[in-house]
Amino acid sequence: MKIGLEIHVQLPTKSKMFCSCPTTDAPAPNTHVCPTCLGMPGSRPVLNRKVLEYGIMLAKMLGCKVADTTWFSRKTYFYPDMSKSVQITQYDNPIGEGGVYYLNGKKPIRITRIHVEEDPGKTKRVGDLSSLVDYNRSGIPLAEIVTEPDIATPAEAREFLGQLIADIRHVIDLPGDGERSIRCDCNISVGKERCEVKNVTGLKNVERALTFEMVRQTKILKAGGKIDRETRRFDEERGVTISVRKKEFEADYGYIDEPDLGIYHIKEMADAIKIKESPQKMVLRLADQYKIEQKMAKQLVTTSVGLAETFETVAKDVDVQNAIKWVAGPVSANWKAMEERGGDVSEVIPIIKRFAAGEITDTECGIEIKCIMTGVDAEAAKGASEGLEVLINKYLDENPAIISDYQKNDKAANKVIGFVMKQSGGQYSSAEVVETTKRLIESRF
């Protein structure tokens, strides 16, 4: 079985790709439109420079070779959601080609190309014989990322897409729900011929659609049937794919160079653009640079890139051991509370330094960090923390085998965590209980 994805990323520009219509939510259908995005006679497209910049940033993130020059083509479009009957896209010379993206830092997924193009409008079926078309989305810029069929299973496709979305959101500051602003065409072949499931949204639905197709194609082949090359759609409610049309070949689209747009020399622009480190690359770098487990590095970055940056600051100013102990512990446990109140995480670094210098105890350090990050009164925090520690220490005294079990498998802490959550009746947050439990267990090694 082979799976390849075509991932469409809606780029976060303020205006459309070739006109000044806004990309924000429209008050009603067909209100954010103009002669250019509707393709009316006499109108001419003008390229939004920001689209090229975003395309280059993503090409670099994916390890693609960025072209020195690029241009656009007209792709014959057979459907009513593109009123001008063509889609402006890239064909011969995309922004980037030949990249590699590593799943979990290990498995290479080859990137065939990345190009930019305009989005069609939305079609809404009304009854069996008619449809309504909203062109507000028509002309919104997309980046299309095309992979080679290197993905082995539907579950792996979901994992790959989830990691990719996290990296894309960080690198180009994709706002809001990044998962919903990304649509995926899923190509899957169990035998020789492949089928494409168009416009699937959401990680769960990608896995569901591919799983259904895998089973459907397998059954047909086992029965001696033949898989037709076709385009299908995914019905989310029923969890099935439905045939839409026979799959077109490239020649069917009748690509021609776009005469209203020129050739763009982007080498200088590409050389000048520097991208932020993606979360996945940050995980790999932290594990290698600070000699910590990749699982721990991923935990830090997944919680927040800001938390991972705090870890680096503490590791350099103090040491790695204290950085793991305090940043992955109480700082991480109270990170959300700090962000909600607009606190300043830099204030915890002097506290950790004081602990490392032996000026305050383990308990005092944890209390001060919590006070700084949550704004809780020091006396109240001290009382709550001491009560939680008494509860945990009492349980550990009565069950000393947990210490040795934890050294073999850190899931042994779950016994303590479950007991404390039950006994305290929700008095403490789960993050606080987990952090304190692990810290007290590790202090007994």
XYZ file of C-alpha atoms in Angstrom:
445
model
C 0.000 0.000 0.000
C 1.206 3.483 -0.869
C -0.152 6.823 0.306
C 0.735 10.282 -0.962
C -0.809 13.562 0.133
C -1.522 16.862 -1.577
C -1.833 19.381 1.255
C -3.490 22.737 0.593
C -2.525 25.427 3.096
C -4.614 28.598 3.143
C -1.994 31.338 3.469
C -2.675 34.053 6.089
C -2.548 37.109 3.812
C -4.821 40.097 4.410
C -5.921 40.278 0.784
C -6.495 37.730 -1.976
C -3.818 36.411 -4.293
C -4.431 38.631 -7.315
C -6.728 41.423 -6.078
C -7.349 43.588 -3.014
C -10.465 41.771 -1.778
C -10.124 40.881 1.929
C -9.593 37.288 3.064
C -11.522 37.752 6.317
C -14.895 36.111 6.943
C -17.544 37.759 4.767
C -20.910 38.961 6.141
C -22.802 37.185 3.346
C -22.146 35.049 0.253
C -20.521 36.766 -2.726
C -19.677 40.023 -0.901
C -15.849 39.786 -0.840
C -15.575 39.648 -4.620
C -14.517 41.945 -7.461
C -14.105 41.773 -11.269
C -10.582 40.330 -10.897
C -11.351 37.362 -8.629
C -14.509 36.712 -10.649
C -12.497 36.777 -13.881
C -14.614 39.360 -15.672
C -13.496 40.600 -19.104
C -10.981 43.435 -18.907
C -9.770 42.628 -15.393
C -6.133 41.674 -14.838
C -4.478 39.921 -11.896
C -1.670 41.520 -9.874
C 0.360 39.106 -7.706
C 0.361 39.617 -3.923
C 4.089 39.643 -2.986
C 3.344 38.136 0.438
C 2.166 34.943 -1.275
C 5.631 34.390 -2.751
C 7.255 35.078 0.617
C 5.084 32.497 2.379
C 5.715 29.980 -0.400
C 9.482 30.424 -0.068
C 9.304 30.069 3.729
C 7.459 26.766 3.438
C 9.803 25.517 0.703
C 12.764 26.182 2.996
C 11.066 24.478 5.925
C 10.521 21.383 3.754
C 14.113 21.282 2.542
C 13.135 22.015 -1.071
C 15.410 23.571 -3.665
C 13.955 27.051 -4.174
C 13.755 28.103 -7.823
C 15.672 31.122 -9.135
C 12.697 32.057 -11.301
C 9.055 31.085 -11.208
C 5.912 31.782 -13.198
C 2.232 30.928 -13.371
C -0.043 28.902 -15.617
C -3.724 28.707 -16.404
C -5.265 25.360 -15.547
C -8.515 24.602 -17.354
C -11.178 24.289 -14.681
C -14.334 22.324 -15.421
C -16.453 23.224 -12.408
C -18.625 26.242 -11.483
C -16.745 27.171 -8.281
C -14.165 29.008 -10.456
C -16.212 31.479 -12.482
C -13.509 32.264 -15.071
C -13.181 28.563 -16.042
C -9.443 28.559 -15.320
C -7.399 28.451 -12.136
C -4.163 30.430 -11.873
C -1.588 28.016 -10.498
C 2.026 26.943 -11.024
C 2.925 24.037 -13.280
C 6.309 24.041 -15.060
C 8.264 26.076 -12.517
C 6.958 25.815 -8.945
C 8.547 27.695 -6.049
C 10.260 24.613 -4.629
C 11.024 21.009 -5.579
C 12.805 17.928 -4.257
C 12.523 18.315 -0.475
C 12.560 15.858 2.418
C 10.523 16.107 5.621
C 11.304 13.775 8.511
C 8.493 12.178 10.484
C 9.502 12.101 14.177
C 13.003 12.987 13.069
C 13.472 9.521 11.588
C 11.363 8.495 8.605
C 11.970 10.578 5.456
C 8.891 11.656 3.509
C 9.968 12.999 0.130
C 8.408 16.279 -0.996
C 7.808 16.355 -4.736
C 7.050 20.075 -4.979
C 5.440 23.076 -3.369
C 3.617 25.659 -5.433
C 1.146 28.492 -4.879
C -2.254 28.905 -6.478
C -5.666 30.508 -5.993
C -8.486 28.769 -4.156
C -11.817 28.078 -5.901
C -15.125 29.155 -4.400
C -17.523 26.960 -2.427
C -20.355 24.946 -3.949
C -23.414 24.055 -1.898
C -25.788 21.421 -3.209
C -29.482 22.312 -3.119
C -31.633 19.284 -3.772
C -30.635 16.753 -6.407
C -30.419 18.976 -9.473
C -29.041 22.376 -8.463
C -26.219 24.056 -6.529
C -25.402 27.463 -5.092
C -21.911 28.947 -5.452
C -20.228 31.380 -3.037
C -17.167 33.057 -4.566
C -15.903 34.730 -1.369
C -13.159 32.093 -1.068
C -12.306 32.335 -4.772
C -8.820 33.832 -5.163
C -7.637 33.266 -1.579
C -3.989 32.128 -1.821
C -3.019 28.518 -1.229
C 0.290 26.727 -0.972
C 0.055 23.149 -2.215
C 2.557 20.644 -0.803
C 2.794 17.393 -2.770
C 4.468 14.348 -1.230
C 5.786 11.198 -2.834
C 3.825 8.017 -1.916
C 6.136 7.323 1.043
C 3.445 7.056 3.726
C 2.716 3.481 4.742
C -0.581 3.535 6.672
C -3.604 5.780 7.373
C -2.390 6.208 10.976
C 1.020 7.327 9.737
C -0.661 9.804 7.380
C -2.497 11.327 10.342
C 0.688 11.526 12.404
C 2.634 13.078 9.518
C -0.052 15.665 8.832
C -0.354 16.590 12.510
C 3.385 17.189 12.790
C 3.445 19.130 9.526
C 0.563 21.389 10.574
C 2.320 22.233 13.854
C 5.469 23.192 11.955
C 3.570 25.216 9.335
C 1.633 27.125 11.987
C 4.851 28.101 13.735
C 6.913 28.997 10.670
C 4.344 31.215 8.910
C 2.305 32.224 11.999
C -0.837 30.520 10.735
C -3.605 31.894 12.985
C -6.648 30.275 14.501
C -7.384 26.620 13.986
C -4.568 25.600 11.678
C -6.079 22.189 11.106
C -9.270 23.622 9.592
C -7.363 26.008 7.274
C -5.605 23.020 5.744
C -7.333 20.667 3.302
C -5.894 17.429 2.049
C -6.255 15.392 -1.136
C -5.420 11.803 -0.174
C -3.978 9.485 -2.834
C -3.942 5.794 -1.997
C -3.202 2.621 -3.927
C -3.453 -0.896 -2.537
C -2.673 -2.436 -5.929
C -1.368 -0.750 -9.074
C -4.016 1.944 -9.614
C -4.637 4.792 -7.192
C -7.697 6.750 -6.148
C -7.797 10.304 -4.875
C -10.077 11.435 -2.043
C -10.525 15.204 -2.447
C -10.744 18.004 0.092
C -10.589 16.125 3.383
C -10.374 18.392 6.438
C -9.200 17.371 9.892
C -6.594 14.833 10.988
C -9.171 12.304 12.152
C -11.034 12.469 8.841
C -7.839 11.949 6.847
C -7.227 8.706 8.727
C -10.885 7.652 8.432
C -11.057 8.339 4.679
C -7.807 6.485 3.968
C -8.835 3.556 6.162
C -12.138 3.199 4.323
C -10.354 3.354 0.954
C -7.786 0.780 2.057
C -10.535 -1.656 3.031
C -12.637 -0.908 -0.073
C -9.771 -1.404 -2.515
C -8.558 -4.537 -0.728
C -12.019 -6.128 -0.957
C -12.303 -5.358 -4.673
C -8.878 -6.845 -5.428
C -9.538 -9.974 -3.338
C -12.781 -10.500 -5.261
C -10.836 -10.373 -8.527
C -12.027 -6.887 -9.445
C -10.158 -3.894 -10.854
C -9.536 -0.539 -9.181
C -10.603 2.379 -11.368
C -8.514 5.530 -11.321
C -11.003 8.028 -9.986
C -11.656 11.012 -7.746
C -13.782 10.389 -4.665
C -15.112 12.489 -1.806
C -15.376 11.646 1.881
C -18.776 11.674 3.578
C -17.913 12.568 7.192
C -21.295 11.532 8.627
C -21.314 8.066 7.079
C -17.537 7.552 7.145
C -17.424 6.418 3.503
C -15.873 7.636 0.264
C -18.115 8.221 -2.743
C -17.145 8.266 -6.419
C -17.316 11.745 -7.941
C -15.688 11.374 -11.362
C -13.030 9.540 -13.278
C -9.633 10.930 -12.328
C -8.241 13.409 -14.839
C -4.692 13.156 -16.177
C -2.375 16.179 -16.405
C -2.987 16.505 -20.154
C -6.717 16.956 -19.502
C -6.127 20.271 -17.757
C -4.704 22.042 -20.823
C -2.090 24.095 -18.978
C -0.912 27.282 -20.710
C 1.347 30.056 -19.399
C -0.609 32.855 -17.704
C -0.271 35.799 -20.158
C -1.274 38.484 -17.639
C 1.549 37.629 -15.208
C 5.279 37.719 -15.956
C 8.323 35.763 -14.861
C 9.341 36.345 -11.246
C 13.014 36.325 -10.276
C 12.933 35.216 -6.649
C 16.529 34.197 -5.849
C 17.386 37.454 -4.092
C 14.130 37.352 -2.124
C 14.696 33.716 -1.169
C 18.274 34.377 -0.006
C 17.060 37.244 2.197
C 14.249 35.297 3.888
C 15.184 33.628 7.174
C 12.685 31.234 8.727
C 12.047 30.358 12.344
C 13.159 26.979 13.595
C 10.257 24.556 13.251
C 9.034 22.721 16.363
C 10.145 19.348 14.984
C 13.681 20.587 14.260
C 13.764 22.198 17.692
C 12.916 18.832 19.318
C 15.791 17.124 17.514
C 18.238 19.941 18.283
C 17.370 20.074 21.999
C 17.788 16.306 22.353
C 21.163 16.381 20.622
C 22.542 19.620 22.059
C 21.558 19.054 25.695
C 21.762 15.230 25.661
C 18.201 14.789 26.908
C 15.667 12.176 25.822
C 13.786 13.054 22.637
C 10.556 12.328 24.532
C 11.414 15.066 27.060
C 12.391 17.516 24.309
C 9.088 16.860 22.536
C 7.163 17.397 25.785
C 8.767 20.824 26.243
C 8.211 21.973 22.656
C 4.667 20.595 22.448
C 3.662 22.473 25.600
C 5.047 25.706 24.156
C 8.015 26.854 22.130
C 8.355 29.556 24.796
C 8.711 26.851 27.456
C 11.434 25.161 25.389
C 13.233 28.504 25.069
C 13.013 28.936 28.860
C 14.575 25.495 29.252
C 17.482 26.576 27.053
C 18.015 29.769 29.053
C 18.088 27.875 32.368
C 20.307 25.123 30.925
C 22.863 27.716 29.815
C 22.645 29.945 32.902
C 22.470 27.154 35.501
C 22.738 23.553 34.240
C 20.728 20.957 32.308
C 19.768 18.950 35.406
C 18.089 21.934 37.080
C 16.547 23.012 33.780
C 14.824 19.628 33.429
C 13.853 19.509 37.129
C 12.212 22.930 37.278
C 11.226 23.879 33.736
C 9.742 20.471 32.874
C 8.242 20.416 36.384
C 6.567 23.413 38.077
C 7.220 25.895 35.254
C 5.501 23.591 32.758
C 2.705 22.741 35.197
C 1.841 26.436 35.627
C 2.584 27.587 32.057
C -1.041 27.967 30.994
C -1.898 29.993 34.090
C 1.059 32.300 33.426
C 0.013 32.872 29.796
C -3.585 33.629 30.832
C -2.505 36.309 33.277
C 0.245 37.710 31.046
C 3.047 36.866 33.474
C 6.774 37.046 32.793
C 8.539 33.684 32.865
C 11.967 35.348 33.040
C 11.289 36.059 36.738
C 11.582 32.350 37.592
C 15.193 32.096 36.398
C 16.692 33.932 39.438
C 14.654 31.613 41.700
C 16.169 28.517 40.071
C 19.635 30.070 40.370
C 19.081 30.579 44.095
C 18.112 26.934 44.488
C 21.174 25.794 42.534
C 23.321 27.945 44.841
C 21.798 26.284 47.899
C 20.077 29.467 49.123
C 16.559 27.984 49.186
C 15.147 24.492 49.630
C 13.442 22.298 47.066
C 10.008 23.092 48.520
C 10.676 26.844 48.717
C 11.808 26.905 45.093
C 8.628 25.147 43.913
C 6.410 27.512 45.925
C 8.135 30.658 44.653
C 7.913 29.507 41.044
C 4.196 28.812 41.411
C 3.603 32.233 43.027
C 5.416 34.064 40.233
C 3.629 32.181 37.443
C 0.090 32.123 38.862
C 0.000 35.272 40.966
C -1.139 33.209 43.967
C -0.448 34.604 47.461
C 2.787 33.155 48.874
C 1.268 31.987 52.175
C -1.676 30.327 50.429
C 0.650 28.638 47.953
C 2.917 27.468 50.763
C 0.029 25.935 52.684
C -1.374 24.173 49.616
C 2.038 22.915 48.533
C 2.903 21.597 51.987
C -0.457 19.827 52.216
C 0.085 18.175 48.832
C 3.627 17.112 49.733
C 2.478 15.619 53.044
C -0.151 13.561 51.203
C 2.336 12.275 48.618
C 5.157 11.577 51.101
C 2.796 9.649 53.359
C 1.756 7.415 50.457
C 5.366 6.892 49.386
C 6.361 5.985 52.966
C 3.637 3.330 52.974
C 4.496 2.068 49.467
C 8.315 2.244 49.119
C 8.351 -0.204 46.178
C 7.035 2.613 43.958
C 10.479 4.268 44.066
C 12.270 1.291 42.506
C 9.369 0.677 40.095
C 9.548 4.300 38.941
C 13.262 3.947 38.139
C 12.352 1.162 35.720
C 9.189 2.773 34.338
C 7.991 6.311 35.148
C 4.366 5.178 34.755
C 4.674 3.802 38.287
C 3.954 7.377 39.418
C 0.377 6.940 38.187
C -0.454 4.941 41.348
C 0.471 7.927 43.502
C -1.197 10.440 41.208
C -4.464 8.493 41.173
C -4.468 8.160 44.956
C -3.797 11.867 45.522
C -6.433 13.046 43.026
C -9.011 10.811 44.714
C -8.059 11.809 48.271
C -7.832 15.542 47.576
C -11.180 15.724 45.765
C -9.869 17.970 42.997
C -8.214 20.462 45.355
C -5.051 20.431 43.231
C -4.656 20.669 39.467
C -3.596 17.482 37.696
C -0.465 19.231 36.375
C 0.540 20.239 39.912
C -0.047 16.715 41.273
C 1.981 15.105 38.449
C 4.874 17.551 38.843
C 5.030 17.295 42.655
C 4.722 13.500 42.628
C 7.592 13.031 40.183
C 9.758 15.560 41.997
C 9.267 13.883 45.384
C 9.833 10.398 44.006
C 13.035 11.484 42.251
C 14.265 13.196 45.441
C 14.326 9.722 47.085
C 16.717 8.137 44.590
